[in-house]
Amino acid sequence: MKARENPFSTDRLDKIPYHHVKGTWESLMKRLAGLNYRAAISGPHGSGKTTLLNELEEHLHISDFGTKKISLNMDNRRFDKHSVNRFFDKISAKDIILFDGADLMGRIEWRRFKQKSAKAAGLIVTSHRTSLLPLLVKCSTTPQLLEKIIYKLLGEESDDLHVTVKALFYRHRGNLHNALREFYDIYASHDSPNDIVIK
Amino acid sequence: MSRLKLETTQNKTAFHPGDEISGIAVWQLDKPPEAIEIRLFWYTQGKGTQDIGIAQTIRFDNPVLQGGQPFSIMVPNGPYSFSGKLISLIWALELIVLPSGKTERLNITISPSGGEILLPK
């Protein structure tokens, strides 16, 4: 199958909205305001932390906040000193900082970052640890959530995959990101969706 | 309700490097836009991070609410349209209304043969 026809291509996965296991956007924004816009989104790898942070940005704009994003990941685990200073130079009192991957920062650097963030209207981070800031949401996944996402991507074609979806979920220990990437590979190795038989 | 339409001459969608893409952009909008842009660009689709490259942008400031604009763009030398298992490179023409960001897109192919190059399996 051509990459552009693959239902599990990155651009299609990026369009899947965050699924609230508990509550709604309204209750989430209320809780966030209660935490003075300083909070953490935690959860294991591939559980939707970054998706939620990205969608939160739109909701903060609706509430008249500005947002400034910054991120660390396994490929870029450190900021150089100047880039952090340049980042904070651009922050105004109406901005909320959205920091993806905050737990990759060292403890001393994190303390400094947190202090500097006092000039902003808020600081929301994603992290595998829950100790960085008060918890806003703990993201989690279920086989049913993976099934829902698969259904959104495949429609009725996904009915035949029920057992496989569960198996993939457990094989990837609930990491939906990795499970969906495996689905990409399965589809990539077939010429037509009709040829796909998954056991 | 807003309406956008992007048409190439004779509805051609396959082009060679160095060709001219001509056509017309037509719009009917609810609010006066700041500008209308026609872009020729490529993007990737597949397993990895999506890339994008803009080859040319034609901008029309303060356009009327309802109008049309003929355009002509020279096709660049590359990259060519191609598809493999992991990545596809797709060329497109896009009509964009600013600042609303409403768009109309028309996918095209650019290569020496005019068609999409298929990478070996």
mmCIF file of C-alpha atoms in Angstrom:
data_model
loop_
_atom_site.group_PDB
_atom_site.id
_atom_site.type_symbol
_atom_site.label_atom_id
_atom_site.label_comp_id
_atom_site.label_asym_id
_atom_site.label_seq_id
_atom_site.Cartn_x
_atom_site.Cartn_y
_atom_site.Cartn_z
ATOM 1 C CA MET A 1 0.000 0.000 0.000
ATOM 2 C CA LYS A 2 1.230 3.503 -0.843
ATOM 3 C CA ALA A 3 2.128 5.641 2.156
ATOM 4 C CA ARG A 4 -0.439 8.293 1.197
ATOM 5 C CA GLU A 5 -3.210 5.674 1.232
ATOM 6 C CA ASN A 6 -2.245 4.176 4.586
ATOM 7 C CA PRO A 7 -5.069 4.872 7.095
ATOM 8 C CA PHE A 8 -2.469 4.988 9.886
ATOM 9 C CA SER A 9 -0.291 7.731 8.377
ATOM 10 C CA THR A 10 0.996 10.303 10.866
ATOM 11 C CA ASP A 11 -1.189 13.132 9.542
ATOM 12 C CA ARG A 12 -4.315 10.983 10.008
ATOM 13 C CA LEU A 13 -3.271 9.975 13.532
ATOM 14 C CA ASP A 14 -2.592 13.627 14.391
ATOM 15 C CA LYS A 15 -6.215 14.481 13.566
ATOM 16 C CA ILE A 16 -7.627 12.101 16.171
ATOM 17 C CA PRO A 17 -8.872 14.216 19.065
ATOM 18 C CA TYR A 18 -8.046 13.565 22.712
ATOM 19 C CA HIS A 19 -10.546 11.263 24.358
ATOM 20 C CA HIS A 20 -11.590 12.257 27.885
ATOM 21 C CA VAL A 21 -11.819 9.143 30.029
ATOM 22 C CA LYS A 22 -13.402 11.225 32.790
ATOM 23 C CA GLY A 23 -15.101 14.623 32.523
ATOM 24 C CA THR A 24 -15.319 17.113 29.675
ATOM 25 C CA TRP A 25 -13.351 20.087 28.370
ATOM 26 C CA GLU A 26 -15.506 22.330 30.557
ATOM 27 C CA SER A 27 -14.637 20.445 33.747
ATOM 28 C CA LEU A 28 -10.978 20.247 32.736
ATOM 29 C CA MET A 29 -10.740 24.017 32.175
ATOM 30 C CA LYS A 30 -12.482 24.632 35.480
ATOM 31 C CA ARG A 31 -9.999 22.406 37.276
ATOM 32 C CA LEU A 32 -7.106 24.101 35.479
ATOM 33 C CA ALA A 33 -8.317 27.548 36.607
ATOM 34 C CA GLY A 34 -8.591 26.150 40.144
ATOM 35 C CA LEU A 35 -4.937 25.147 39.931
ATOM 36 C CA ASN A 36 -4.056 28.702 38.848
ATOM 37 C CA TYR A 37 -3.002 27.376 35.435
ATOM 38 C CA ARG A 38 0.044 25.618 36.894
ATOM 39 C CA ALA A 39 -0.441 21.926 36.436
ATOM 40 C CA ALA A 40 0.870 18.680 35.027
ATOM 41 C CA ILE A 41 -0.572 16.199 32.552
ATOM 42 C CA SER A 42 0.944 12.856 33.422
ATOM 43 C CA GLY A 43 0.706 9.324 32.133
ATOM 44 C CA PRO A 44 2.761 6.606 30.459
ATOM 45 C CA HIS A 45 4.240 6.757 26.937
ATOM 46 C CA GLY A 46 1.637 6.863 24.173
ATOM 47 C CA SER A 47 -1.292 7.684 26.456
ATOM 48 C CA GLY A 48 -2.257 11.031 24.878
ATOM 49 C CA LYS A 49 -0.374 13.604 26.965
ATOM 50 C CA THR A 50 0.943 15.567 23.985
ATOM 51 C CA THR A 51 -2.380 15.307 22.158
ATOM 52 C CA LEU A 52 -4.133 16.771 25.188
ATOM 53 C CA LEU A 53 -1.544 19.538 25.577
ATOM 54 C CA ASN A 54 -1.907 20.496 21.902
ATOM 55 C CA GLU A 55 -5.686 20.621 22.137
ATOM 56 C CA LEU A 56 -5.514 22.544 25.391
ATOM 57 C CA GLU A 57 -3.793 25.327 23.476
ATOM 58 C CA GLU A 58 -6.951 26.050 21.465
ATOM 59 C CA HIS A 59 -9.090 26.119 24.615
ATOM 60 C CA LEU A 60 -6.672 28.542 26.310
ATOM 61 C CA HIS A 61 -6.870 30.838 23.268
ATOM 62 C CA ILE A 62 -10.665 30.812 23.574
ATOM 63 C CA SER A 63 -10.173 31.897 27.220
ATOM 64 C CA ASP A 64 -8.055 34.833 25.926
ATOM 65 C CA PHE A 65 -4.682 33.502 27.000
ATOM 66 C CA GLY A 66 -1.661 33.521 24.770
ATOM 67 C CA THR A 67 0.419 30.345 24.641
ATOM 68 C CA LYS A 68 4.116 29.655 24.140
ATOM 69 C CA LYS A 69 5.256 26.092 23.489
ATOM 70 C CA ILE A 70 8.525 24.444 24.362
ATOM 71 C CA SER A 71 9.481 20.789 24.291
ATOM 72 C CA LEU A 72 12.104 18.200 25.091
ATOM 73 C CA ASN A 73 12.156 14.653 23.755
ATOM 74 C CA MET A 74 14.461 11.662 23.565
ATOM 75 C CA ASP A 75 16.321 13.200 20.611
ATOM 76 C CA ASN A 76 16.626 16.648 22.224
ATOM 77 C CA ARG A 77 16.971 16.113 25.937
ATOM 78 C CA ARG A 78 18.497 19.480 26.864
ATOM 79 C CA PHE A 79 18.041 23.173 26.149
ATOM 80 C CA ASP A 80 21.069 25.348 25.760
ATOM 81 C CA LYS A 81 21.115 28.236 28.222
ATOM 82 C CA HIS A 82 20.589 30.885 25.549
ATOM 83 C CA SER A 83 17.543 29.234 24.018
ATOM 84 C CA VAL A 84 15.780 29.151 27.407
ATOM 85 C CA ASN A 85 16.629 32.836 27.984
ATOM 86 C CA ARG A 86 15.379 33.741 24.507
ATOM 87 C CA PHE A 87 12.198 31.757 25.199
ATOM 88 C CA PHE A 88 11.506 33.661 28.429
ATOM 89 C CA ASP A 89 12.271 37.030 26.768
ATOM 90 C CA LYS A 90 9.189 36.468 24.607
ATOM 91 C CA ILE A 91 6.867 35.508 27.474
ATOM 92 C CA SER A 92 4.258 38.044 28.561
ATOM 93 C CA ALA A 93 1.995 38.069 31.624
ATOM 94 C CA LYS A 94 -0.901 36.843 29.431
ATOM 95 C CA ASP A 95 0.955 33.790 28.190
ATOM 96 C CA ILE A 96 0.672 30.247 29.413
ATOM 97 C CA ILE A 97 3.749 28.102 28.865
ATOM 98 C CA LEU A 98 3.039 24.639 27.443
ATOM 99 C CA PHE A 99 6.047 22.428 28.139
ATOM 100 C CA ASP A 100 5.996 18.973 26.556
ATOM 101 C CA GLY A 101 8.428 16.491 28.114
ATOM 102 C CA ALA A 102 9.280 18.485 31.236
ATOM 103 C CA ASP A 103 10.469 15.417 33.143
ATOM 104 C CA LEU A 104 13.459 15.119 30.816
ATOM 105 C CA MET A 105 14.846 18.275 32.385
ATOM 106 C CA GLY A 106 17.313 17.901 35.265
ATOM 107 C CA ARG A 107 16.080 18.823 38.742
ATOM 108 C CA ILE A 108 18.148 22.005 39.087
ATOM 109 C CA GLU A 109 17.265 23.188 35.587
ATOM 110 C CA TRP A 110 13.605 22.428 36.281
ATOM 111 C CA ARG A 111 13.684 24.510 39.483
ATOM 112 C CA ARG A 112 15.195 27.440 37.555
ATOM 113 C CA PHE A 113 12.671 27.021 34.750
ATOM 114 C CA LYS A 114 9.801 26.985 37.229
ATOM 115 C CA GLN A 115 11.071 30.137 38.927
ATOM 116 C CA LYS A 116 11.396 31.955 35.613
ATOM 117 C CA SER A 117 7.890 30.879 34.634
ATOM 118 C CA ALA A 118 6.466 33.053 37.449
ATOM 119 C CA LYS A 119 6.258 35.953 34.971
ATOM 120 C CA ALA A 120 3.803 33.932 32.839
ATOM 121 C CA ALA A 121 0.079 33.452 33.446
ATOM 122 C CA GLY A 122 0.619 29.734 33.772
ATOM 123 C CA LEU A 123 2.760 26.678 33.193
ATOM 124 C CA ILE A 124 1.336 23.378 31.999
ATOM 125 C CA VAL A 125 3.656 20.451 31.514
ATOM 126 C CA THR A 126 3.470 16.890 30.305
ATOM 127 C CA SER A 127 5.470 14.449 32.350
ATOM 128 C CA HIS A 128 5.706 10.780 33.233
ATOM 129 C CA ARG A 129 6.342 11.829 36.817
ATOM 130 C CA THR A 130 3.559 13.326 38.866
ATOM 131 C CA SER A 131 5.750 15.377 41.195
ATOM 132 C CA LEU A 132 6.606 18.374 38.988
ATOM 133 C CA LEU A 133 3.353 20.312 39.392
ATOM 134 C CA PRO A 134 -0.131 19.614 40.793
ATOM 135 C CA LEU A 135 -1.857 16.976 38.695
ATOM 136 C CA LEU A 136 -4.407 18.160 36.138
ATOM 137 C CA VAL A 137 -5.032 14.867 34.355
ATOM 138 C CA LYS A 138 -3.538 11.418 34.507
ATOM 139 C CA CYS A 139 -3.842 10.059 30.972
ATOM 140 C CA SER A 140 -4.552 6.384 30.600
ATOM 141 C CA THR A 141 -5.510 3.992 27.840
ATOM 142 C CA THR A 142 -7.720 0.957 27.463
ATOM 143 C CA PRO A 143 -8.181 -1.640 24.707
ATOM 144 C CA GLN A 144 -11.595 -0.067 24.112
ATOM 145 C CA LEU A 145 -9.989 3.331 23.452
ATOM 146 C CA LEU A 146 -7.641 1.777 20.901
ATOM 147 C CA GLU A 147 -10.638 0.089 19.276
ATOM 148 C CA LYS A 148 -12.439 3.432 19.113
ATOM 149 C CA ILE A 149 -9.472 5.072 17.405
ATOM 150 C CA ILE A 150 -9.126 2.181 14.960
ATOM 151 C CA TYR A 151 -12.815 2.482 14.166
ATOM 152 C CA LYS A 152 -12.407 6.207 13.475
ATOM 153 C CA LEU A 153 -9.584 5.442 11.068
ATOM 154 C CA LEU A 154 -10.998 2.369 9.348
ATOM 155 C CA GLY A 155 -14.759 2.589 9.764
ATOM 156 C CA GLU A 156 -16.622 -0.719 9.446
ATOM 157 C CA GLU A 157 -13.517 -2.434 8.121
ATOM 158 C CA SER A 158 -12.259 -2.444 11.716
ATOM 159 C CA ASP A 159 -14.971 -4.940 12.816
ATOM 160 C CA ASP A 160 -12.845 -7.887 11.671
ATOM 161 C CA LEU A 161 -9.863 -6.697 13.703
ATOM 162 C CA HIS A 162 -11.430 -6.848 17.159
ATOM 163 C CA VAL A 163 -9.229 -9.582 18.628
ATOM 164 C CA THR A 164 -6.059 -8.226 17.067
ATOM 165 C CA VAL A 165 -6.642 -4.766 18.513
ATOM 166 C CA LYS A 166 -6.718 -6.183 22.024
ATOM 167 C CA ALA A 167 -3.631 -8.304 21.383
ATOM 168 C CA LEU A 168 -1.766 -5.286 20.038
ATOM 169 C CA PHE A 169 -2.818 -3.179 23.000
ATOM 170 C CA TYR A 170 -1.334 -5.647 25.468
ATOM 171 C CA ARG A 171 1.737 -6.338 23.346
ATOM 172 C CA HIS A 172 2.545 -2.610 23.430
ATOM 173 C CA ARG A 173 1.615 -2.354 27.115
ATOM 174 C CA GLY A 174 -1.055 0.246 26.444
ATOM 175 C CA ASN A 175 1.186 2.513 24.356
ATOM 176 C CA LEU A 176 -1.320 3.544 21.684
ATOM 177 C CA HIS A 177 1.282 5.435 19.712
ATOM 178 C CA ASN A 178 3.344 2.278 19.178
ATOM 179 C CA ALA A 179 0.295 0.081 18.585
ATOM 180 C CA LEU A 180 -0.914 2.413 15.829
ATOM 181 C CA ARG A 181 2.558 2.466 14.273
ATOM 182 C CA GLU A 182 2.435 -1.318 14.098
ATOM 183 C CA PHE A 183 -0.896 -1.061 12.315
ATOM 184 C CA TYR A 184 0.803 1.278 9.825
ATOM 185 C CA ASP A 185 3.387 -1.422 9.079
ATOM 186 C CA ILE A 186 0.712 -4.115 8.684
ATOM 187 C CA TYR A 187 -1.143 -1.970 6.150
ATOM 188 C CA ALA A 188 2.075 -0.864 4.423
ATOM 189 C CA SER A 189 2.965 -4.451 3.598
ATOM 190 C CA HIS A 190 -0.287 -5.070 1.701
ATOM 191 C CA ASP A 191 -1.268 -3.857 -1.771
ATOM 192 C CA SER A 192 -4.936 -3.456 -0.961
ATOM 193 C CA PRO A 193 -6.917 -3.306 2.322
ATOM 194 C CA ASN A 194 -8.888 -6.334 1.043
ATOM 195 C CA ASP A 195 -5.726 -8.469 1.210
ATOM 196 C CA ILE A 196 -5.242 -7.832 4.913
ATOM 197 C CA VAL A 197 -5.879 -10.842 7.080
ATOM 198 C CA ILE A 198 -4.685 -10.421 10.637
ATOM 199 C CA LYS A 199 -4.573 -13.336 12.992
ATOM 200 C CA MET B 1 -21.649 30.297 3.243
ATOM 201 C CA SER B 2 -18.121 30.604 1.882
ATOM 202 C CA ARG B 3 -17.201 28.896 -1.380
ATOM 203 C CA LEU B 4 -13.738 28.357 -2.776
ATOM 204 C CA LYS B 5 -12.808 26.802 -6.102
ATOM 205 C CA LEU B 6 -9.457 26.141 -7.665
ATOM 206 C CA GLU B 7 -9.261 24.985 -11.272
ATOM 207 C CA THR B 8 -6.394 24.400 -13.624
ATOM 208 C CA THR B 9 -6.742 24.962 -17.365
ATOM 209 C CA GLN B 10 -8.461 21.915 -18.892
ATOM 210 C CA ASN B 11 -8.478 20.424 -15.355
ATOM 211 C CA LYS B 12 -4.901 19.254 -15.896
ATOM 212 C CA THR B 13 -3.311 17.662 -12.820
ATOM 213 C CA ALA B 14 -0.143 16.024 -14.249
ATOM 214 C CA PHE B 15 2.842 18.289 -14.926
ATOM 215 C CA HIS B 16 6.501 18.078 -15.939
ATOM 216 C CA PRO B 17 9.285 20.187 -14.410
ATOM 217 C CA GLY B 18 9.421 23.500 -16.303
ATOM 218 C CA ASP B 19 5.723 23.357 -17.330
ATOM 219 C CA GLU B 20 3.389 26.233 -16.639
ATOM 220 C CA ILE B 21 0.414 25.619 -14.364
ATOM 221 C CA SER B 22 -2.347 28.027 -15.290
ATOM 222 C CA GLY B 23 -5.856 28.229 -13.942
ATOM 223 C CA ILE B 24 -8.322 30.288 -12.010
ATOM 224 C CA ALA B 25 -9.096 30.717 -8.320
ATOM 225 C CA VAL B 26 -12.690 31.646 -7.510
ATOM 226 C CA TRP B 27 -14.095 32.646 -4.134
ATOM 227 C CA GLN B 28 -17.329 33.753 -2.547
ATOM 228 C CA LEU B 29 -16.922 34.838 1.076
ATOM 229 C CA ASP B 30 -19.063 35.982 3.999
ATOM 230 C CA LYS B 31 -16.516 38.421 5.439
ATOM 231 C CA PRO B 32 -14.008 40.633 3.632
ATOM 232 C CA PRO B 33 -10.648 38.845 3.767
ATOM 233 C CA GLU B 34 -7.260 40.482 4.332
ATOM 234 C CA ALA B 35 -5.776 38.545 1.481
ATOM 235 C CA ILE B 36 -6.111 35.534 -0.763
ATOM 236 C CA GLU B 37 -3.113 33.358 -1.464
ATOM 237 C CA ILE B 38 -2.509 30.683 -4.088
ATOM 238 C CA ARG B 39 0.301 28.347 -3.095
ATOM 239 C CA LEU B 40 2.151 25.641 -4.949
ATOM 240 C CA PHE B 41 3.672 23.333 -2.359
ATOM 241 C CA TRP B 42 4.580 19.744 -1.566
ATOM 242 C CA TYR B 43 3.994 17.735 1.569
ATOM 243 C CA THR B 44 4.835 14.259 2.761
ATOM 244 C CA GLN B 45 2.465 11.648 4.080
ATOM 245 C CA GLY B 46 3.371 8.361 5.742
ATOM 246 C CA LYS B 47 4.856 6.936 8.899
ATOM 247 C CA GLY B 48 7.208 9.713 9.982
ATOM 248 C CA THR B 49 6.953 13.398 10.772
ATOM 249 C CA GLN B 50 5.238 15.361 8.051
ATOM 250 C CA ASP B 51 7.397 17.694 5.951
ATOM 251 C CA ILE B 52 6.251 20.559 3.810
ATOM 252 C CA GLY B 53 7.913 22.845 1.281
ATOM 253 C CA ILE B 54 6.371 25.872 -0.409
ATOM 254 C CA ALA B 55 7.580 26.406 -3.982
ATOM 255 C CA GLN B 56 5.643 29.584 -4.790
ATOM 256 C CA THR B 57 3.041 31.866 -3.271
ATOM 257 C CA ILE B 58 0.921 34.407 -5.129
ATOM 258 C CA ARG B 59 -0.815 36.886 -2.838
ATOM 259 C CA PHE B 60 -3.720 39.213 -3.541
ATOM 260 C CA ASP B 61 -4.282 41.833 -0.822
ATOM 261 C CA ASN B 62 -7.730 43.204 0.049
ATOM 262 C CA PRO B 63 -9.679 41.179 -2.498
ATOM 263 C CA VAL B 64 -13.380 41.658 -3.141
ATOM 264 C CA LEU B 65 -15.899 39.441 -1.314
ATOM 265 C CA GLN B 66 -16.739 37.532 -4.448
ATOM 266 C CA GLY B 67 -14.287 37.233 -7.255
ATOM 267 C CA GLY B 68 -11.902 35.268 -9.380
ATOM 268 C CA GLN B 69 -8.244 35.510 -10.206
ATOM 269 C CA PRO B 70 -6.398 33.765 -13.038
ATOM 270 C CA PHE B 71 -2.958 32.512 -12.074
ATOM 271 C CA SER B 72 0.120 31.115 -13.708
ATOM 272 C CA ILE B 73 2.949 29.284 -11.931
ATOM 273 C CA MET B 74 6.128 27.744 -13.328
ATOM 274 C CA VAL B 75 6.615 24.121 -12.208
ATOM 275 C CA PRO B 76 9.920 23.737 -10.333
ATOM 276 C CA ASN B 77 12.536 21.099 -11.159
ATOM 277 C CA GLY B 78 11.731 18.980 -8.119
ATOM 278 C CA PRO B 79 11.210 17.140 -5.916
ATOM 279 C CA TYR B 80 9.161 14.690 -7.967
ATOM 280 C CA SER B 81 5.852 13.204 -6.825
ATOM 281 C CA PHE B 82 6.504 9.734 -5.511
ATOM 282 C CA SER B 83 5.100 6.993 -3.293
ATOM 283 C CA GLY B 84 6.701 4.210 -1.336
ATOM 284 C CA LYS B 85 5.550 2.185 1.650
ATOM 285 C CA LEU B 86 6.953 4.598 4.209
ATOM 286 C CA ILE B 87 6.556 7.968 2.547
ATOM 287 C CA SER B 88 4.689 9.699 -0.262
ATOM 288 C CA LEU B 89 5.543 13.150 -1.586
ATOM 289 C CA ILE B 90 2.491 14.969 -2.839
ATOM 290 C CA TRP B 91 2.334 18.258 -4.718
ATOM 291 C CA ALA B 92 -0.700 20.486 -4.343
ATOM 292 C CA LEU B 93 -2.140 23.831 -5.283
ATOM 293 C CA GLU B 94 -3.971 25.557 -2.478
ATOM 294 C CA LEU B 95 -6.254 28.555 -2.323
ATOM 295 C CA ILE B 96 -6.130 30.126 1.151
ATOM 296 C CA VAL B 97 -8.236 32.882 2.640
ATOM 297 C CA LEU B 98 -6.474 34.993 5.275
ATOM 298 C CA PRO B 99 -6.822 35.350 8.176
ATOM 299 C CA SER B 100 -9.586 32.707 8.441
ATOM 300 C CA GLY B 101 -7.350 29.982 7.000
ATOM 301 C CA LYS B 102 -10.160 28.499 4.882
ATOM 302 C CA THR B 103 -8.615 26.441 2.130
ATOM 303 C CA GLU B 104 -9.331 24.611 -1.077
ATOM 304 C CA ARG B 105 -6.719 22.113 -2.213
ATOM 305 C CA LEU B 106 -6.034 20.439 -5.521
ATOM 306 C CA ASN B 107 -3.484 17.624 -5.573
ATOM 307 C CA ILE B 108 -1.311 17.405 -8.668
ATOM 308 C CA THR B 109 1.667 15.313 -9.791
ATOM 309 C CA ILE B 110 5.046 16.610 -10.918
ATOM 310 C CA SER B 111 7.614 14.292 -12.492
ATOM 311 C CA PRO B 112 9.411 13.750 -15.804
ATOM 312 C CA SER B 113 6.636 11.320 -16.827
ATOM 313 C CA GLY B 114 3.885 13.495 -15.389
ATOM 314 C CA GLY B 115 2.753 10.656 -13.105
ATOM 315 C CA GLU B 116 3.595 9.620 -9.585
ATOM 316 C CA ILE B 117 6.852 7.681 -9.328
ATOM 317 C CA LEU B 118 6.339 4.380 -7.490
ATOM 318 C CA LEU B 119 9.290 3.278 -5.424
ATOM 319 C CA PRO B 120 10.249 -0.398 -5.721
ATOM 320 C CA LYS B 121 8.777 -2.660 -3.005
#
